Coordinates of N, CA and C in Angstrom, one line a residue:
X10 N 142.0 198.9 -9.8 CA 141.0 198.7 -8.9 C 140.2 197.4 -9.3
X11 N 139.9 196.7 -8.3 CA 139.1 195.4 -8.5 C 139.9 194.3 -9.0
X12 N 141.2 194.4 -9.1 CA 142.1 193.4 -9.6 C 143.3 193.1 -8.7
X13 N 143.1 193.5 -7.4 CA 144.2 193.3 -6.5 C 145.1 194.6 -6.5
X14 N 145.9 194.7 -5.5 CA 146.7 195.9 -5.3 C 148.1 195.8 -6.0
X15 N 148.5 194.5 -6.3 CA 149.8 194.3 -6.9 C 151.0 194.6 -5.9
X16 N 150.6 194.6 -4.6 CA 151.5 194.9 -3.5 C 152.0 193.7 -2.8
X17 N 151.6 192.5 -3.2 CA 151.9 191.3 -2.4 C 153.4 191.1 -2.2
X18 N 154.1 191.1 -3.3 CA 155.6 190.8 -3.2 C 156.3 192.0 -2.5
X19 N 155.8 193.2 -2.7 CA 156.3 194.4 -2.0 C 156.2 194.3 -0.5
X20 N 155.0 193.8 -0.1 CA 154.7 193.6 1.3 C 155.7 192.5 1.9
X21 N 155.9 191.4 1.2 CA 156.8 190.4 1.7 C 158.2 190.9 1.8
X22 N 158.6 191.6 0.8 CA 160.0 192.2 0.8 C 160.1 193.2 2.0
X23 N 159.1 194.0 2.2 CA 159.2 195.0 3.3 C 159.2 194.3 4.6
X24 N 158.4 193.2 4.8 CA 158.4 192.5 6.0 C 159.7 191.9 6.3
X25 N 160.3 191.2 5.3 CA 161.6 190.6 5.4 C 162.7 191.6 5.8
X26 N 162.7 192.8 5.2 CA 163.8 193.7 5.4 C 163.6 194.4 6.8
X27 N 162.3 194.7 7.2 CA 162.0 195.2 8.5 C 162.4 194.3 9.6
X28 N 162.4 193.0 9.3 CA 162.7 192.0 10.3 C 164.2 191.7 10.3
X29 N 165.0 192.4 9.5 CA 166.4 192.2 9.4 C 166.8 191.0 8.5
X30 N 165.9 190.6 7.7 CA 166.2 189.5 6.8 C 166.2 189.9 5.4
X31 N 166.0 188.9 4.5 CA 166.0 189.3 3.0 C 165.1 188.3 2.3
X32 N 164.8 188.7 1.1 CA 164.0 187.9 0.2 C 164.7 187.5 -1.1
X33 N 164.7 186.3 -1.5 CA 165.3 185.8 -2.7 C 164.3 185.1 -3.6
X34 N 164.4 185.4 -4.8 CA 163.4 184.8 -5.8 C 164.3 184.1 -6.9
X35 N 164.0 182.8 -7.2 CA 164.6 182.1 -8.3 C 163.5 181.6 -9.2
X36 N 163.7 181.8 -10.5 CA 162.6 181.4 -11.4 C 163.3 180.7 -12.6
X37 N 162.8 179.5 -12.9 CA 163.3 178.7 -14.0 C 162.1 178.5 -15.0
X38 N 162.3 178.9 -16.3 CA 161.3 178.7 -17.3 C 160.8 177.3 -17.4
X39 N 159.5 177.1 -17.2 CA 158.9 175.7 -17.3 C 159.1 174.9 -16.0
X40 N 159.8 175.5 -15.1 CA 160.0 174.7 -13.8 C 159.2 175.4 -12.6
X41 N 159.1 176.7 -12.7 CA 158.4 177.4 -11.6 C 159.3 178.4 -10.9
X42 N 158.7 178.9 -9.8 CA 159.4 180.0 -9.1 C 159.5 179.6 -7.6
X43 N 160.6 179.9 -7.0 CA 160.8 179.6 -5.6 C 161.1 181.0 -4.9
X44 N 160.3 181.3 -3.9 CA 160.5 182.5 -3.1 C 160.9 182.1 -1.7
X45 N 162.1 182.6 -1.4 CA 162.7 182.2 -0.1 C 162.8 183.5 0.8
X46 N 162.4 183.3 2.0 CA 162.5 184.4 3.0 C 163.5 184.0 4.1
X47 N 164.5 184.8 4.3 CA 165.5 184.5 5.3 C 165.4 185.5 6.4
X48 N 165.1 185.0 7.6 CA 164.9 185.8 8.8 C 166.0 185.5 9.8
X49 N 166.4 186.5 10.6 CA 167.4 186.2 11.6 C 166.8 185.5 12.8
X50 N 167.7 184.8 13.5 CA 167.2 184.1 14.7 C 166.8 185.2 15.7
X51 N 165.8 184.9 16.6 CA 165.4 185.9 17.6 C 166.5 186.0 18.7
X52 N 166.5 187.2 19.3 CA 167.4 187.4 20.4 C 166.6 187.6 21.7
X53 N 167.0 186.8 22.7 CA 166.2 186.9 24.0 C 166.3 188.3 24.5
X54 N 165.1 188.8 25.0 CA 165.0 190.1 25.6 C 164.9 189.9 27.1
X55 N 165.7 190.6 27.9 CA 165.7 190.4 29.3 C 164.5 191.3 29.9
X56 N 164.0 190.9 31.1 CA 162.9 191.7 31.7 C 163.3 193.2 31.8
X57 N 164.6 193.5 32.1 CA 165.0 194.9 32.3 C 164.9 195.6 30.9
X58 N 165.2 195.0 29.8 CA 165.1 195.6 28.5 C 163.6 195.9 28.2
X59 N 162.8 194.9 28.5 CA 161.3 195.1 28.3 C 160.8 196.2 29.1
X60 N 161.2 196.4 30.3 CA 160.7 197.4 31.2 C 161.2 198.8 30.7
X61 N 162.3 198.8 30.0 CA 162.9 200.1 29.5 C 162.2 200.6 28.3
X62 N 161.4 199.8 27.6 CA 160.7 200.2 26.4 C 159.6 201.2 26.8
X63 N 159.5 202.3 26.0 CA 158.5 203.3 26.4 C 157.1 202.8 26.1
X64 N 156.2 203.2 27.1 CA 154.8 202.7 27.0 C 154.1 203.6 25.9
X65 N 153.2 202.9 25.3 CA 152.4 203.6 24.2 C 151.4 204.5 24.9
X66 N 151.4 205.8 24.6 CA 150.4 206.7 25.1 C 149.2 206.6 24.2
X67 N 148.0 206.8 24.7 CA 146.8 206.8 23.9 C 146.7 207.9 22.9
X68 N 146.1 207.6 21.7 CA 145.8 208.6 20.7 C 144.5 209.2 21.0
X69 N 144.4 210.5 21.2 CA 143.1 211.1 21.5 C 142.7 211.9 20.3
X70 N 141.4 211.8 20.0 CA 140.8 212.6 18.9 C 140.1 211.7 17.9
X71 N 139.5 212.4 17.0 CA 138.7 211.7 15.9 C 139.5 211.6 14.6
X72 N 139.8 210.4 14.2 CA 140.5 210.1 13.0 C 139.6 209.7 11.9
X73 N 139.7 210.3 10.8 CA 138.9 209.9 9.6 C 139.8 209.1 8.7
X74 N 139.4 207.8 8.6 CA 140.2 206.8 7.8 C 139.5 206.7 6.5
X75 N 140.2 206.8 5.4 CA 139.7 206.6 4.0 C 140.5 205.5 3.3
X76 N 139.9 204.4 3.2 CA 140.6 203.2 2.6 C 139.6 202.3 2.0
X77 N 139.8 201.9 0.7 CA 138.8 201.1 0.0 C 139.1 199.6 0.2
X78 N 140.3 199.2 0.6 CA 140.6 197.8 0.8 C 140.1 197.4 2.2
X79 N 139.2 196.4 2.2 CA 138.6 196.1 3.4 C 139.5 195.5 4.5
X80 N 140.5 194.6 4.0 CA 141.4 194.1 5.0 C 142.3 195.1 5.6
X81 N 142.8 196.1 4.8 CA 143.7 197.1 5.3 C 142.9 198.1 6.2
X82 N 141.6 198.4 5.7 CA 140.8 199.3 6.5 C 140.5 198.7 7.9
X83 N 140.2 197.4 8.0 CA 139.9 196.8 9.3 C 141.2 196.8 10.1
X84 N 142.4 196.5 9.5 CA 143.6 196.4 10.3 C 144.0 197.8 10.8
X85 N 143.9 198.8 10.0 CA 144.3 200.2 10.4 C 143.3 200.7 11.4
X86 N 142.0 200.4 11.3 CA 141.0 200.8 12.3 C 141.3 200.2 13.6
X87 N 141.7 198.9 13.6 CA 142.0 198.2 14.9 C 143.2 198.8 15.5
X88 N 144.2 199.1 14.7 CA 145.5 199.8 15.2 C 145.2 201.1 15.9
X89 N 144.4 201.9 15.2 CA 144.1 203.3 15.7 C 143.2 203.2 16.9
X90 N 142.2 202.3 16.9 CA 141.3 202.2 18.1 C 142.1 201.6 19.3
X91 N 143.0 200.7 19.0 CA 143.8 200.1 20.1 C 144.6 201.2 20.8
X92 N 145.0 202.2 20.0 CA 145.8 203.3 20.5 C 145.0 204.4 21.1
X93 N 143.6 204.3 21.0 CA 142.7 205.2 21.7 C 142.0 206.1 20.8
X94 N 142.2 206.1 19.5 CA 141.5 207.1 18.7 C 140.1 206.6 18.4
X95 N 139.2 207.6 18.1 CA 137.9 207.3 17.6 C 137.9 207.4 16.1
X96 N 137.6 206.3 15.5 CA 137.8 206.2 14.0 C 136.5 206.1 13.3
X97 N 136.4 206.9 12.2 CA 135.3 206.9 11.3 C 135.9 206.4 9.9
X98 N 135.5 205.3 9.4 CA 136.1 204.7 8.2 C 135.1 204.9 7.0
X99 N 135.7 205.5 5.9 CA 135.0 205.6 4.7 C 135.8 204.9 3.6
X100 N 135.1 204.4 2.5 CA 135.8 203.7 1.5 C 136.1 204.5 0.2
X101 N 135.7 205.8 0.2 CA 136.0 206.6 -0.9 C 136.2 208.1 -0.4
X102 N 137.0 208.8 -1.2 CA 137.2 210.2 -0.9 C 135.9 211.0 -1.0
X103 N 135.0 210.6 -1.9 CA 133.8 211.3 -2.1 C 132.9 211.2 -0.9
X104 N 132.8 210.0 -0.3 CA 132.1 209.8 1.0 C 132.6 210.6 2.1
X105 N 134.0 210.6 2.2 CA 134.6 211.3 3.3 C 134.4 212.8 3.1
X106 N 134.5 213.4 1.9 CA 134.2 214.8 1.7 C 132.8 215.2 2.1
X107 N 131.8 214.3 1.7 CA 130.4 214.6 2.1 C 130.3 214.6 3.6
X108 N 130.9 213.6 4.3 CA 130.8 213.6 5.7 C 131.4 214.8 6.4
X109 N 132.6 215.3 5.9 CA 133.2 216.5 6.5 C 132.3 217.7 6.2
X110 N 131.8 217.8 5.0 CA 130.9 218.9 4.6 C 129.6 218.9 5.5
X111 N 129.2 217.7 5.9 CA 128.0 217.6 6.7 C 128.2 217.8 8.2
X112 N 129.4 218.2 8.5 CA 129.7 218.6 9.9 C 130.4 217.5 10.8
X113 N 130.9 216.4 10.2 CA 131.6 215.4 10.9 C 132.8 216.1 11.6
X114 N 133.0 215.9 12.9 CA 134.1 216.4 13.6 C 135.3 215.6 13.4
X115 N 136.4 216.1 12.9 CA 137.6 215.4 12.5 C 138.8 216.2 13.0
X116 N 139.7 215.4 13.6 CA 141.0 216.0 14.1 C 142.2 215.7 13.2
X117 N 142.1 214.5 12.5 CA 143.1 214.1 11.6 C 142.5 213.2 10.6
X118 N 143.2 213.1 9.4 CA 142.7 212.3 8.3 C 143.9 211.4 7.9
X119 N 143.6 210.1 7.7 CA 144.5 209.1 7.2 C 143.9 208.5 6.0
X120 N 144.4 208.7 4.8 CA 143.8 208.3 3.6 C 144.7 207.6 2.6
X121 N 144.2 206.5 2.0 CA 144.9 205.9 0.9 C 144.9 206.9 -0.3
X122 N 145.9 206.8 -1.2 CA 145.9 207.7 -2.3 C 145.0 207.1 -3.5
X123 N 145.1 205.8 -3.8 CA 144.3 205.3 -4.9 C 143.0 204.8 -4.3
X124 N 141.9 205.6 -4.7 CA 140.6 205.3 -4.3 C 139.6 205.3 -5.4
X125 N 138.5 204.6 -5.3 CA 137.5 204.6 -6.3 C 136.7 205.9 -6.3
X126 N 136.0 206.3 -7.4 CA 135.2 207.5 -7.4 C 135.8 208.6 -8.1
X127 N 135.2 209.8 -8.0 CA 135.6 211.0 -8.7 C 136.9 211.6 -8.1
X128 N 137.2 211.3 -6.9 CA 138.3 211.9 -6.2 C 139.2 210.8 -5.6
X129 N 140.5 211.0 -5.7 CA 141.5 210.1 -5.1 C 142.0 210.8 -3.8
X130 N 142.9 210.2 -3.1 CA 143.4 210.7 -1.8 C 144.0 212.0 -1.9
X131 N 144.8 212.3 -3.0 CA 145.4 213.6 -3.2 C 144.3 214.7 -3.4
X132 N 143.3 214.3 -4.2 CA 142.2 215.3 -4.4 C 141.5 215.6 -3.0
X133 N 141.4 214.6 -2.2 CA 140.8 214.7 -0.9 C 141.6 215.7 -0.1
X134 N 142.9 215.4 -0.1 CA 143.8 216.3 0.7 C 143.8 217.7 0.3
X135 N 143.8 217.9 -1.0 CA 143.7 219.3 -1.6 C 142.5 220.0 -1.2
X136 N 141.3 219.3 -1.3 CA 140.0 219.9 -1.0 C 140.0 220.3 0.5
X137 N 140.4 219.3 1.3 CA 140.4 219.6 2.8 C 141.4 220.7 3.2
X138 N 142.5 220.8 2.4 CA 143.4 221.9 2.7 C 142.8 223.3 2.4
X139 N 141.9 223.3 1.4 CA 141.3 224.6 1.1 C 140.2 225.0 2.0
X140 N 139.5 224.0 2.5 CA 138.3 224.2 3.4 C 138.6 224.1 4.9
X141 N 139.6 223.3 5.2 CA 140.0 223.1 6.6 C 141.5 223.1 6.7
X142 N 142.1 224.3 6.6 CA 143.6 224.4 6.6 C 144.2 224.0 7.9
X143 N 143.4 223.9 9.0 CA 143.8 223.5 10.3 C 143.9 222.0 10.4
X144 N 143.3 221.3 9.4 CA 143.3 219.8 9.5 C 144.5 219.2 8.8
X145 N 145.2 218.4 9.5 CA 146.3 217.7 9.0 C 145.9 216.4 8.3
X146 N 146.3 216.2 7.1 CA 146.0 215.0 6.3 C 147.2 214.2 6.1
X147 N 147.2 212.9 6.4 CA 148.3 212.0 6.1 C 147.8 211.0 5.0
X148 N 148.6 210.9 4.0 CA 148.3 209.9 2.9 C 149.1 208.7 3.0
X149 N 148.6 207.6 2.4 CA 149.3 206.3 2.4 C 149.2 205.8 1.0
X150 N 150.3 205.2 0.5 CA 150.4 204.6 -0.8 C 151.5 203.6 -0.9
X151 N 151.3 202.6 -1.8 CA 152.3 201.6 -2.0 C 152.9 201.8 -3.4
X152 N 152.5 202.8 -4.1 CA 153.0 203.1 -5.5 C 153.9 204.3 -5.5
X153 N 155.1 204.1 -5.9 CA 156.2 205.1 -5.9 C 155.8 206.4 -6.6
X154 N 155.2 206.2 -7.8 CA 154.8 207.4 -8.6 C 153.8 208.3 -7.8
X155 N 152.8 207.6 -7.2 CA 151.8 208.3 -6.5 C 152.4 209.0 -5.2
X156 N 153.4 208.3 -4.6 CA 154.0 208.8 -3.4 C 154.7 210.1 -3.7
X157 N 155.5 210.1 -4.9 CA 156.2 211.2 -5.3 C 155.2 212.4 -5.6
X158 N 154.1 212.0 -6.2 CA 153.1 213.1 -6.6 C 152.6 213.7 -5.3
X159 N 152.3 212.9 -4.3 CA 151.7 213.4 -3.1 C 152.7 214.3 -2.3
X160 N 154.0 213.8 -2.3 CA 155.0 214.6 -1.6 C 155.2 215.9 -2.3
X161 N 155.3 215.9 -3.7 CA 155.5 217.1 -4.4 C 154.3 218.1 -4.2
X162 N 153.1 217.6 -3.9 CA 152.0 218.5 -3.6 C 152.1 219.0 -2.2
X163 N 153.1 218.6 -1.4 CA 153.2 219.1 0.0 C 152.6 218.3 1.1
X164 N 152.1 217.1 0.8 CA 151.4 216.3 1.8 C 152.4 215.3 2.5
X165 N 152.1 215.0 3.7 CA 152.8 213.9 4.5 C 152.3 212.6 4.0
X166 N 153.3 211.7 3.6 CA 152.9 210.4 3.0 C 153.6 209.3 3.8
X167 N 152.8 208.3 4.1 CA 153.3 207.0 4.7 C 153.3 206.0 3.6
X168 N 154.5 205.4 3.3 CA 154.5 204.3 2.3 C 153.9 203.0 2.9
X169 N 153.2 202.3 2.0 CA 152.7 201.0 2.4 C 153.6 199.9 1.9
X170 N 153.8 198.9 2.7 CA 153.2 198.6 4.0 C 153.9 199.4 5.1
X171 N 153.2 199.7 6.2 CA 153.8 200.5 7.3 C 153.5 199.8 8.6
X172 N 154.4 200.0 9.6 CA 154.2 199.4 10.9 C 153.1 200.3 11.6
X173 N 152.6 199.7 12.7 CA 151.6 200.4 13.5 C 152.3 201.7 14.1
X174 N 153.5 201.5 14.5 CA 154.3 202.6 15.1 C 154.4 203.8 14.1
X175 N 154.6 203.5 12.9 CA 154.8 204.5 11.9 C 153.4 205.2 11.7
X176 N 152.3 204.5 11.6 CA 151.0 205.1 11.4 C 150.7 206.0 12.6
X177 N 150.9 205.5 13.8 CA 150.6 206.3 15.0 C 151.4 207.5 15.1
X178 N 152.7 207.4 14.7 CA 153.6 208.6 14.7 C 153.1 209.6 13.7
X179 N 152.6 209.2 12.6 CA 152.1 210.1 11.6 C 150.9 210.8 12.1
X180 N 150.0 210.1 12.8 CA 148.8 210.7 13.3 C 149.1 211.6 14.4
X181 N 150.1 211.2 15.2 CA 150.6 212.1 16.3 C 151.0 213.4 15.8
X182 N 151.9 213.4 14.7 CA 152.4 214.6 14.1 C 151.2 215.4 13.5
X183 N 150.2 214.7 13.0 CA 149.1 215.4 12.4 C 148.4 216.2 13.5
X184 N 148.2 215.6 14.6 CA 147.5 216.3 15.7 C 148.3 217.5 16.2
X185 N 149.6 217.3 16.3 CA 150.5 218.4 16.8 C 150.5 219.6 15.9
X186 N 150.3 219.3 14.6 CA 150.3 220.4 13.6 C 148.9 221.0 13.4
X187 N 147.9 220.2 13.8 CA 146.5 220.6 13.5 C 146.1 221.8 14.4
X188 N 146.6 221.8 15.6 CA 146.2 222.9 16.5 C 146.6 222.6 17.9
X189 N 146.3 223.4 18.8 CA 146.7 223.2 20.2 C 145.5 222.9 21.1
X190 N 144.3 222.8 20.6 CA 143.1 222.5 21.4 C 143.1 221.0 21.8
X191 N 142.4 220.7 22.9 CA 142.4 219.4 23.4 C 141.9 218.4 22.4
X192 N 140.8 218.8 21.6 CA 140.2 217.9 20.7 C 141.2 217.5 19.6
X193 N 142.1 218.3 19.3 CA 143.0 218.0 18.2 C 144.4 217.5 18.6
X194 N 144.5 217.3 19.9 CA 145.8 216.8 20.4 C 145.8 215.2 20.3
X195 N 146.4 214.7 19.2 CA 146.6 213.3 19.1 C 148.0 213.0 19.5
X196 N 148.2 212.2 20.5 CA 149.5 211.9 20.9 C 149.8 210.5 21.3
X197 N 151.0 210.0 20.9 CA 151.4 208.7 21.3 C 152.9 208.5 21.1
X198 N 153.5 207.5 21.6 CA 154.8 207.2 21.3 C 155.0 205.7 21.6
X199 N 156.1 205.2 21.2 CA 156.4 203.8 21.4 C 155.9 203.0 20.2
X200 N 155.9 201.7 20.3 CA 155.6 200.8 19.2 C 154.5 199.8 19.6
X201 N 153.9 199.2 18.5 CA 153.0 198.2 18.7 C 153.4 197.0 17.7
X202 N 153.1 195.8 18.0 CA 153.6 194.7 17.2 C 152.8 194.4 16.0
X203 N 151.8 195.3 15.7 CA 150.9 195.0 14.6 C 151.4 195.7 13.3
X204 N 151.2 195.1 12.2 CA 151.4 195.7 10.9 C 150.2 195.5 10.0
X205 N 150.1 196.3 8.9 CA 149.0 196.1 8.0 C 149.7 195.9 6.6

């Protein structure tokens, strides 16, 4: 915390592979490092193919976002708001827990795992599971060990970096599992061109 996420190269690798390309790194002692990203040429999309793409349905409901990285928090907030969700963003699990205990209406939670304070994202998910079993919590992490820990604890985890489509699908599933009332029905499909 406070020294960067260490995810820079992981994000570049993920971007390259998601785009159908690859990343190559060559390093020579005393000479430096060259990072090369190879991406495929674009393929023209016909108007018929564009029309066939499914439209994105709005996300309905209140999403509690817990993310201490300002850039990621702003990006994810924009993605969820663009999809129609009402987003409340907190930068620590402790703040989020206080807000929920204070009566904040929440339909789904999207939280980073590594957070400052007494509780991390897994602690948040466990506490919410005990007090709000109807509430579906989705965790995000870029660290493999934390991802495995969260999955072993029974929580849905989205690996970082993730596409907007992946995030929205996770929130959609959260709403579908949280209950059948209108307030908790978070629904969407299709994709968005944004990533965080």
